[in-house]
Short mmCIF file of C-alpha atoms in Angstrom, two decimals:
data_model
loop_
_atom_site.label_atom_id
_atom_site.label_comp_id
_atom_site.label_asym_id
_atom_site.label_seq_id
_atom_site.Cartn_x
_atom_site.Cartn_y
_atom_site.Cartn_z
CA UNK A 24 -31.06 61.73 110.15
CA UNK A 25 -27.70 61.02 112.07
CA UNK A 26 -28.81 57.59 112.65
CA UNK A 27 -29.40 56.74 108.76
CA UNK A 28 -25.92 58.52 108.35
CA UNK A 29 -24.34 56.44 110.82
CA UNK A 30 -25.26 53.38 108.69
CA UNK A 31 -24.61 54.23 105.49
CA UNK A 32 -21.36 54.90 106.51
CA UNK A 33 -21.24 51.52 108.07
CA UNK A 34 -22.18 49.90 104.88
CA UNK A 35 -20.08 51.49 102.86
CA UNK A 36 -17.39 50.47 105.20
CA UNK A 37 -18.47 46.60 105.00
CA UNK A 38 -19.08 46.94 101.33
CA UNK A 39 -15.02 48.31 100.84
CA UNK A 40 -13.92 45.43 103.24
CA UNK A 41 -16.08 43.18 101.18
CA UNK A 42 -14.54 44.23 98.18
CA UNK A 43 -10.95 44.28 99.85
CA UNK A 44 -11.11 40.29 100.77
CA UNK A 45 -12.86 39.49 97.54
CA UNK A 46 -10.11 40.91 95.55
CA UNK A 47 -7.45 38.69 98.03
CA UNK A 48 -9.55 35.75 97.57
CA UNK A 49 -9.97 36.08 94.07
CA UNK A 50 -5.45 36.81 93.82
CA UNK A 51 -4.56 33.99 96.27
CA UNK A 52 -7.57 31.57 97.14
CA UNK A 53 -7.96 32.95 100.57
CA UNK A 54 -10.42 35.35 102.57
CA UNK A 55 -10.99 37.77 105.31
CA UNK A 56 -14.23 37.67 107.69
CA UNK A 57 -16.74 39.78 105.83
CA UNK A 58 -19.43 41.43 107.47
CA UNK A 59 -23.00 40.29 105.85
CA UNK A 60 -25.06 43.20 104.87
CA UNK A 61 -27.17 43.29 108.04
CA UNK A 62 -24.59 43.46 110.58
CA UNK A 63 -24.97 40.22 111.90
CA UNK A 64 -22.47 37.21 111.76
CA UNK A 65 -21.81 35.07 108.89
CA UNK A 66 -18.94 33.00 107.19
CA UNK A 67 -15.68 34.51 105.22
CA UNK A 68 -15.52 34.89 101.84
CA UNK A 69 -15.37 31.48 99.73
CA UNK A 70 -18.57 29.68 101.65
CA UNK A 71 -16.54 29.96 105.13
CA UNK A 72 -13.64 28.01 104.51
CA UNK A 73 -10.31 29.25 102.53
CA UNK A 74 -8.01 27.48 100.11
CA UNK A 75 -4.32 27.66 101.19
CA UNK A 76 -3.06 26.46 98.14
CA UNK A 77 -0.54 23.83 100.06
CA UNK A 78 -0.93 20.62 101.85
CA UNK A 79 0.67 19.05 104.52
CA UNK A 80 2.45 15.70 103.95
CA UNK A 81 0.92 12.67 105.51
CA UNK A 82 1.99 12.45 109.37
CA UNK A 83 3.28 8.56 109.62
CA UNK A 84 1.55 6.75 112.34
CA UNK A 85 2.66 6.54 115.40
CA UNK A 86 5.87 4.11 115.96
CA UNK A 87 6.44 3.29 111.65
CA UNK A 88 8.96 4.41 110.54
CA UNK A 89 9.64 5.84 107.10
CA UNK A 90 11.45 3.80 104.49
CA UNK A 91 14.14 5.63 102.21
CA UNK A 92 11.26 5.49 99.56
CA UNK A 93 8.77 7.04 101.38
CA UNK A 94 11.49 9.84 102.81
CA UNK A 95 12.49 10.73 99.05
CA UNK A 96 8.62 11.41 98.48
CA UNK A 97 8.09 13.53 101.92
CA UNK A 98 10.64 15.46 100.62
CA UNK A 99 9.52 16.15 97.36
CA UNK A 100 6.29 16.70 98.86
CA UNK A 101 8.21 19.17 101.64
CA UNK A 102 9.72 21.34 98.49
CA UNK A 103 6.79 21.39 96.72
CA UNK A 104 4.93 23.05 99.77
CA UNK A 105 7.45 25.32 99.72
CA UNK A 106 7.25 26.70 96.20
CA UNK A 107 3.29 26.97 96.67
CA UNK A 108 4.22 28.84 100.02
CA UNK A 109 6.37 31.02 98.14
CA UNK A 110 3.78 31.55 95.35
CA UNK A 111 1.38 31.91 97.49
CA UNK A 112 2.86 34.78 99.37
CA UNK A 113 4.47 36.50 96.51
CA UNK A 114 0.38 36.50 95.21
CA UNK A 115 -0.59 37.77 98.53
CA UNK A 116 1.64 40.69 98.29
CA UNK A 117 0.62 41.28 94.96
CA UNK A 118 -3.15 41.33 96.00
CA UNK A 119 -2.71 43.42 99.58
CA UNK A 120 -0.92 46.08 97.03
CA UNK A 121 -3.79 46.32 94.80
CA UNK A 122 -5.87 46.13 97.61
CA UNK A 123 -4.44 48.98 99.62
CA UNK A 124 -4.27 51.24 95.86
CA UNK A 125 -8.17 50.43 95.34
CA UNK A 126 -8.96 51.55 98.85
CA UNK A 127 -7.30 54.18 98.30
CA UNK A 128 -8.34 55.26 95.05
CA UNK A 129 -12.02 55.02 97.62
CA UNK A 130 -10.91 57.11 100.15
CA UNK A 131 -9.61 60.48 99.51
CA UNK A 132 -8.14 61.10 102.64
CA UNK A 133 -6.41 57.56 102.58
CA UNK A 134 -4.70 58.24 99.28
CA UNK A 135 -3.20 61.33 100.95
CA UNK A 136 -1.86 59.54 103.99
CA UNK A 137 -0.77 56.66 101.32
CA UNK A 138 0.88 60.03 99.04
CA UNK A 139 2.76 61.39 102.00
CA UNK A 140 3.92 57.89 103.24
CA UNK A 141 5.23 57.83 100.01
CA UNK A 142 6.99 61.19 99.52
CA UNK A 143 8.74 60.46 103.29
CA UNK A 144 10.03 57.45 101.95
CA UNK A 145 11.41 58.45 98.70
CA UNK A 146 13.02 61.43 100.71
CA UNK A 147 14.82 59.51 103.22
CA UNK A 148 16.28 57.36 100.17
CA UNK A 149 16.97 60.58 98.56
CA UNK A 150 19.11 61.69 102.24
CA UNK A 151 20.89 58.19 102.24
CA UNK A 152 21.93 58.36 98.61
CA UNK A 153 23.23 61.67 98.97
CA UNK A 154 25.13 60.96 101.87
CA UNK A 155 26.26 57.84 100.25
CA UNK A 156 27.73 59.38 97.18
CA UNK A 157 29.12 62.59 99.63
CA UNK A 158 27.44 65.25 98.07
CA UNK A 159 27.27 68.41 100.52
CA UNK A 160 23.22 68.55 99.89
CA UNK A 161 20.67 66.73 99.57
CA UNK A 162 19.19 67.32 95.71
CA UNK A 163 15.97 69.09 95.57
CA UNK A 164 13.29 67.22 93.93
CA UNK A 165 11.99 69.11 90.59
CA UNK A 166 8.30 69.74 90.57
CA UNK A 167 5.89 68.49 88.28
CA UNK A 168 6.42 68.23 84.62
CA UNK A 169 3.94 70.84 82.97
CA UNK A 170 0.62 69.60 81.26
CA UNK A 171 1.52 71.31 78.40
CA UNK A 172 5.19 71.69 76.74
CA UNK A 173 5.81 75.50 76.82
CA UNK A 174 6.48 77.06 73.17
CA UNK A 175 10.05 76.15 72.39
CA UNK A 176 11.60 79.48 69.90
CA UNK A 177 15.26 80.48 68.89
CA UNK A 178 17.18 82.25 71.14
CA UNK A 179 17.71 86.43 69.88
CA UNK A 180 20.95 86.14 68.33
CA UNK A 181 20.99 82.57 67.11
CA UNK A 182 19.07 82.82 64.37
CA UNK A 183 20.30 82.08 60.74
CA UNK A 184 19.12 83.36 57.64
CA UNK A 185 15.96 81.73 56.93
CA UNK A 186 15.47 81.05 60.71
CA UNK A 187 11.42 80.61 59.80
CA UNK A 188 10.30 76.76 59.72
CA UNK A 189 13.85 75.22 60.94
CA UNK A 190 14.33 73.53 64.28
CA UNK A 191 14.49 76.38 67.01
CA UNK A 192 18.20 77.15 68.86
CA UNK A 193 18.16 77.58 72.17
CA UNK A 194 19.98 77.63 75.55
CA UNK A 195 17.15 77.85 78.03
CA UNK A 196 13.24 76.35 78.33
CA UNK A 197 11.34 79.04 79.08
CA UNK A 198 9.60 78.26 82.75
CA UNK A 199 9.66 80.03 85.94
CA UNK A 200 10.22 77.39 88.00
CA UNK A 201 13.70 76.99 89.65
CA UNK A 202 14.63 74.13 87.54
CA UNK A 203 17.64 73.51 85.81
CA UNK A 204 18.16 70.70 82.72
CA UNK A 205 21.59 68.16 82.51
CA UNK A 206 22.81 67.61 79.36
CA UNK A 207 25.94 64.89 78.52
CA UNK A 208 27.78 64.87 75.21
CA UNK A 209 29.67 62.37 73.24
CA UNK A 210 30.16 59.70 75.06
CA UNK A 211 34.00 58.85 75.34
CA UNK A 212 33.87 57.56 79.26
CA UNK A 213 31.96 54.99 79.65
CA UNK A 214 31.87 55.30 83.71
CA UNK A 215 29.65 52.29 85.26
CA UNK A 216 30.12 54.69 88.40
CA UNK A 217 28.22 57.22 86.89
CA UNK A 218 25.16 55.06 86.45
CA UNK A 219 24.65 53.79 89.75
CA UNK A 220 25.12 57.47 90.99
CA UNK A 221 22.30 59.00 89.10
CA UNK A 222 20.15 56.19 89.97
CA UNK A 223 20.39 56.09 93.38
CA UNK A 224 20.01 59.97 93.33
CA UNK A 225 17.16 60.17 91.18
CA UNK A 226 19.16 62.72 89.05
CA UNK A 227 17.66 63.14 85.36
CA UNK A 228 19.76 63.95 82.46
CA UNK A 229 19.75 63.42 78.70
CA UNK A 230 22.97 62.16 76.69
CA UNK A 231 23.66 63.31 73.16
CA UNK A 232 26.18 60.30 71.19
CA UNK A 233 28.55 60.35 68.53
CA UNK A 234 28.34 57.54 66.98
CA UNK A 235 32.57 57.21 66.55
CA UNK A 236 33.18 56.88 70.68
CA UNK A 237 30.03 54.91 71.57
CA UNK A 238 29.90 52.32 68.76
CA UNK A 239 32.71 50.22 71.20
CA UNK A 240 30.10 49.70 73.96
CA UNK A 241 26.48 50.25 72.71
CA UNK A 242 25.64 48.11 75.40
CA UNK A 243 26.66 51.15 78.01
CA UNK A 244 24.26 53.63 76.49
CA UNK A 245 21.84 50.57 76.55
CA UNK A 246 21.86 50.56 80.13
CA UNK A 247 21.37 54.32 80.18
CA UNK A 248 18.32 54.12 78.62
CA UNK A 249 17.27 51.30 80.35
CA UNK A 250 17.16 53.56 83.46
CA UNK A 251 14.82 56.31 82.06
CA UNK A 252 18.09 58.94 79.83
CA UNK A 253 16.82 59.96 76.99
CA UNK A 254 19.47 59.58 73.85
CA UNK A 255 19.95 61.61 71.07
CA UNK A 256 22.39 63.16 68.05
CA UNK A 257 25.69 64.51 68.19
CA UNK A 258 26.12 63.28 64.78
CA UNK A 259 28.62 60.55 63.60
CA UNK A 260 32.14 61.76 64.16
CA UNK A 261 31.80 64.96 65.85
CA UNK A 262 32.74 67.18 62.68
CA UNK A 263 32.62 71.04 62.66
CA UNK A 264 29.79 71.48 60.73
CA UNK A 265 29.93 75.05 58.90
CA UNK A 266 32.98 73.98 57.18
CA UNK A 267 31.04 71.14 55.71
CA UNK A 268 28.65 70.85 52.10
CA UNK A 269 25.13 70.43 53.24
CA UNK A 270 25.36 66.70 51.79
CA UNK A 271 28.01 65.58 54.09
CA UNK A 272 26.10 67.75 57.04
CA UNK A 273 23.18 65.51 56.33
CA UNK A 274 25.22 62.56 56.22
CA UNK A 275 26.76 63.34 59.44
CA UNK A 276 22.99 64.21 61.31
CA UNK A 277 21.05 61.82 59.23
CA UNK A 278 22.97 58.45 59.29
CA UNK A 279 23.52 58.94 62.95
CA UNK A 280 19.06 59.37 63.44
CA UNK A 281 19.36 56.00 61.88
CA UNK A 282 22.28 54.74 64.00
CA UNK A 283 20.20 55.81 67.18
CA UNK A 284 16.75 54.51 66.09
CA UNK A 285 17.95 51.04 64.57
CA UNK A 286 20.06 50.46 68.02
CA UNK A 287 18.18 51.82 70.74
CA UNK A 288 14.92 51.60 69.25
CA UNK A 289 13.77 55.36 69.37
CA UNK A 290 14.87 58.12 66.40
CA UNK A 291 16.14 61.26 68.03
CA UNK A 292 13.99 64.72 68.39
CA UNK A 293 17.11 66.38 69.89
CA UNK A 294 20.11 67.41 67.57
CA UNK A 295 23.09 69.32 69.10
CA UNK A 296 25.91 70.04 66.85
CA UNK A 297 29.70 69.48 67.95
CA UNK A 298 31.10 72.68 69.83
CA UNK A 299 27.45 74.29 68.93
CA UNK A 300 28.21 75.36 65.69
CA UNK A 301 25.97 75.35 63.27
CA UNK A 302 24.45 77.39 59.83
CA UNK A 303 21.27 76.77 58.35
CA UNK A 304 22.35 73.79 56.07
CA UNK A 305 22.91 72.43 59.90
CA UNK A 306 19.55 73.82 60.54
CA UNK A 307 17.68 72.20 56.97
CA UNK A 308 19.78 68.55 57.14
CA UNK A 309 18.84 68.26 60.52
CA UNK A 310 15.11 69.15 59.59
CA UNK A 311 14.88 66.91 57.04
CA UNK A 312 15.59 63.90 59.19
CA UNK A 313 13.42 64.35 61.77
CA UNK A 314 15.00 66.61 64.00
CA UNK A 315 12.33 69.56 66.27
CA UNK A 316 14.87 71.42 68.26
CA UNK A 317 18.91 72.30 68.69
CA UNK A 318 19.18 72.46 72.41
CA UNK A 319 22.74 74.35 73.06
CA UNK A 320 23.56 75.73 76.84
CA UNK A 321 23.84 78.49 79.04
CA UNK A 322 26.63 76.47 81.48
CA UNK A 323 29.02 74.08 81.05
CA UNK A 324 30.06 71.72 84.36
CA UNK A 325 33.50 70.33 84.69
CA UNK A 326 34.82 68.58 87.76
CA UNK A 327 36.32 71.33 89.37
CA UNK A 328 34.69 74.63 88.14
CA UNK A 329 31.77 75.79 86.18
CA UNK A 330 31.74 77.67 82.84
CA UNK A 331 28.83 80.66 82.48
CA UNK A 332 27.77 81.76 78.97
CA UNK A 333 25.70 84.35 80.87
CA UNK A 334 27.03 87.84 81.58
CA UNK A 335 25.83 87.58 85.43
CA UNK A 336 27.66 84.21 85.69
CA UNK A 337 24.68 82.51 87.28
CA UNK A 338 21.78 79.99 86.85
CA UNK A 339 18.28 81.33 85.51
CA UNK A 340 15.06 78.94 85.48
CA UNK A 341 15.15 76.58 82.28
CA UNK A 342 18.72 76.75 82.01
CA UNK A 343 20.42 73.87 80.03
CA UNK A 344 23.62 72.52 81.70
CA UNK A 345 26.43 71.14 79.11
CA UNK A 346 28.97 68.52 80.48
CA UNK A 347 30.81 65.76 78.64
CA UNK A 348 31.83 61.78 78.95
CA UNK A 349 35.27 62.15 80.45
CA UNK A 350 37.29 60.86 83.23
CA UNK A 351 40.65 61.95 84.94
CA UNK A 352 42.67 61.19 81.76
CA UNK A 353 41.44 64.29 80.39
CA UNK A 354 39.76 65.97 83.71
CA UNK A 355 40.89 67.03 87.07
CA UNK A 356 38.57 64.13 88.29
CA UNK A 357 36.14 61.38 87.45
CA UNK A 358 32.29 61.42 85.97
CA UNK A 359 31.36 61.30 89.64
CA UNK A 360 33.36 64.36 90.85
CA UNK A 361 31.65 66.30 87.70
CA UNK A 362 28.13 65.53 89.33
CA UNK A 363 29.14 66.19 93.18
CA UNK A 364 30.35 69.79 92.04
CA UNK A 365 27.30 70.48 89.64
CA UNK A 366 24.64 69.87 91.83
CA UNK A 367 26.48 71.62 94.93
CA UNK A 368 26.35 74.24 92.84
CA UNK A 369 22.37 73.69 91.76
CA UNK A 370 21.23 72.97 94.91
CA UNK A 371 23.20 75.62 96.68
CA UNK A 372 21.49 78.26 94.63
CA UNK A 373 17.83 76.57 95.20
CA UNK A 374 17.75 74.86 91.87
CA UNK A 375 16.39 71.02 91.04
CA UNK A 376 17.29 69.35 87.91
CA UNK A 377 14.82 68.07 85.90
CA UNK A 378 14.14 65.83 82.94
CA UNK A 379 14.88 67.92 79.55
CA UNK A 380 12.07 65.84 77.26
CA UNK A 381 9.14 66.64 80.24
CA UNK A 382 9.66 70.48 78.44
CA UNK A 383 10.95 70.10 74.82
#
């Protein structure tokens, strides 16, 4: 019995190598030495000899030397080789990576080691970036997002009258996990410091426009998206919206869904009105264009302090962070500043951010 084991492990092992150099062959027109099925020796994949997809230029013969003709065509022939070489390497890469995932996707205890390799490197990027953009801590990485979106409902309190079938209000996701959700409005600083930051820390957030103070550089919030933030309403021009009719409410949530969708390409499932007032025409206008949930706040961040809607003055799983587009005309520092006193707070307190849409 341990003998048959011992070779049906061996074959499986030959038959993954197999597979590993067919699939490089097949990518790049080259092969590994494959075992044949019996053990014994026998040629590489490709009948025994491999294509590598360059040539050499013709060595002149000993004593002749090249005319200027012949040198132009050497060289040609020298650049071509070059840009196979590249090619050929670029498809080599290409093929070891999907090599490496299929073996691993094979071996259980591979795609672990691969998983962990993985995790150390993405955590010593996370170390560097922090370090790099001086923040006392290294942010903790949220977990994963849930399978299933928990049951979003309005917040005791911020109900209106006819609360039943509008978008729920509320200021924090219900979860137990020590998670925490950053939330930009506006849009009136336009910081290109603040989107390198986030990248390189791997910090998610979601920004909420008005159309009036982004419609000067679109191209800004562009980029935003572009890196994975999630954009939605704030309305057009930032109006308090109970003193409003419920036609120019709509007009003000409803023309800026459009504004959104027709420039960024996605129509908004997030409304949050300006200073977080609202009543239910709020509530029915934003409803009636599309709108699933009023996300308001439990804290608001600022460069220099926090702000607690909370009687205990303190974080709470699923909390929703507010903080604005500003810079030091209007703040006691820049966009940057506002995110290296946030998350020392956060991550002081054992908190990770995470991404907002993963829950609502």
């Amino acid at each position: 019995m341990q003998l048959v084991r011992q070779k049906d492990k061996k074959t499986a092992i030959r038959g993954r190598r197999t597979w590993v150099c067919a699939l490089l062959a097949m990518a790049v027109g080259s092969g590994c030495a494959a075992e044949p099925p019996d053990g014994g020796s026998g040629s590489g994949v490709g009948g025994g000899s491999r294509a590598t997809g360059s040539s050499s230029a013709v060595k002149p013969a000993h004593g002749q030397q090249r005319s200027k003709e012949s040198g132009e065509k050497g060289a040609g022939e020298e650049a071509g080789k070059e840009a196979r070489e590249e090619a050929g390497n670029k498809a080599r890469k290409e093929a070891g990576k999907e090599a490496r995932e299929g073996a691993e996707r094979a071996d259980p205890a591979e795609a672990l080691a691969a998983y962990a390799r993985r995790m150390k490197k993405t955590q010593a990027a996370r170390v560097a970036a922090a370090k790099r953009w001086r923040l006392k801590q290294t942010p903790l990485l949220a977990p994963a997002p849930p399978a299933r979106k928990p049951k979003i409902t309005t917040r005791k309190g911020f109900e209106v009258d006819h609360q039943k079938g509008l978008p729920p209000v509320f200021t924090t996701v219900p979860t137990k996990k020590k998670i925490v959700f950053l939330t930009i409005d506006d849009g009136a600083e336009k910081d290109p410091e603040l989107l390198r930051m986030m990248s390189e820390l791997e910090i998610p957030y979601s920004a909420f426009l008005t159309d009036y103070v982004v419609r000067d550089n679109y191209g800004y919030f562009e980029k935003m998206q572009d890196r994975g933030v999630a954009l939605h309403n704030h309305t057009l021009n930032h109006r308090y919206m109970p003193a409003l009719s419920y036609a120019k409410q709509k007009k003000e949530i409803c023309e800026q869904q459009a504004k959104i969708e027709k420039r960024f390409g996605k129509r908004p499932r997030l409304f949050r009105p300006p200073y977080g007032s609202y009543n239910e025409d709020t509530l029915r206008a934003a409803k009636s264009c599309g709108v699933k949930a009023v996300p308001l706040w439990a804290a608001e961040a600022f460069p220099d302090h926090m702000e607690w809607r909370e009687w205990d003055r303190d974080l709470h799983p699923g909390d929703i962070i507010l903080t604005h587009f500003r810079g030091k005309a209007e703040w006691k520092g820049s966009m940057a500043d506002m995110i290296r006193n946030v998350m020392k707070v956060v991550t002081a307190k054992g908190y990770a951010v995470a991404r907002l849409e993963d829950y609502v």
